Amino acid sequence: MRVVDMHCDTICEIYEGRKRGEEVGLRTSGLHLDLEKMKRGDYGLQNFAVYVHLRRTEEPFRQAMEMIDLFCREMEANKDLISPVTSYKDIENNWKQNRMSAMLTMEEGGVCLGDVRLLRNFYRLGVRMMTLTWNFPNELGYSNRTVAEGPEKGCYPDTEHGLTERGLEFLAEMERLGMIIDISHLNDAGIWDVFSHTRKPFVASHSNARALAGHPRNLTDEMIRCLGERGGVAGINYYAGFLRDWKPGEEKVSRLSHMVSHMKHMKNTGGIGCVGLGSDFDGIVGTLELRDASCLPLLEEEMRRQGFLPSEIQAVFHGNVLRVYREILS
């Protein structure tokens, strides 16, 4: 079954590896995802995120540009297997030629430094999806509240702080450009602002159901229902910490059955049309039953075992996400 995955951090891992002097590239590696593994997993399209940790760099824009340069060089070096896409027509052409597609995305709206002109330049460079935040507040909005120290240490839903005026300006410009808005990592109040101030479908590229795993990175049932009504999609995240609520000392293992449980819940809450894939490969740690990109047929088997129809599996693996891309990237 052809795979469309809305999120991985592979470009960042290659970037960091090369800074350490390692010889690592996109074609074949020890990472969760490389082109050889993607071929074995029957990938049609992978979104490659430019991820920047705002507290580990004084020059987030420069670092983002360096990662985009890396992405472009890897695309050129591997053009026999994969091509970058910026429109739905590009995806269709690659699909017809049985060639894999790569979409450039951004995981941290703070790399724009609050300047909508930089957003437009990232679009000109091929970025077609962006999260408004990562795990820290920025010029656009807030992530879900994290208390780093003390007796209340942990992550909590932030229902108080909406998007800033600049964040609302970015929403309007992203819709105008045809850049997909990604609400993964955004706080609850910010997510509702996105619903209130946009018209088109948007995505949560790598987020699960909070009813099954209480981490605030996941979506509430009301969010899932509204996302389905809007025509948007949430990509199932493979990270164990977003799949279950674990007891202290319990070994965290990401299991296929857990992933399919979230799919079932989202299907029953927002409809099968709101469910997609967002692995977070190379951005997650721990033991994964679906250990890398070559193993996606195992997920198809588990979905069949748990009663999903062939048409539903096709919708989750690629159909739902491609529907959003067709509307936004036309």
Coordinates of C-alpha atoms in Angstrom, one line a residue, residues 183 188 191-192 195 202 209-211 218-230 265 269-270 274:
I183 CA -1.2 22.6 14.3
D188 CA -5.0 24.4 22.7
I191 CA -5.5 25.5 17.8
W192 CA -9.0 27.0 18.4
F195 CA -10.2 27.0 13.5
F202 CA -5.3 22.2 7.7
A209 CA -5.8 11.2 20.3
R210 CA -5.7 12.7 23.8
A211 CA -8.5 10.4 25.0
N218 CA -2.4 15.0 21.3
L219 CA -5.8 16.3 20.1
T220 CA -9.0 16.4 22.2
D221 CA -12.1 14.7 20.8
E222 CA -13.6 18.0 20.0
M223 CA -10.6 19.0 18.0
I224 CA -10.7 15.7 16.1
R225 CA -14.4 16.2 15.3
C226 CA -13.9 19.8 14.1
L227 CA -10.8 18.7 12.1
G228 CA -12.9 16.1 10.4
E229 CA -15.7 18.6 9.6
R230 CA -13.1 21.0 8.2
H265 CA -10.7 6.3 17.9
T269 CA -14.8 10.6 16.5
G270 CA -14.1 12.6 13.3
C274 CA -9.4 12.8 9.2

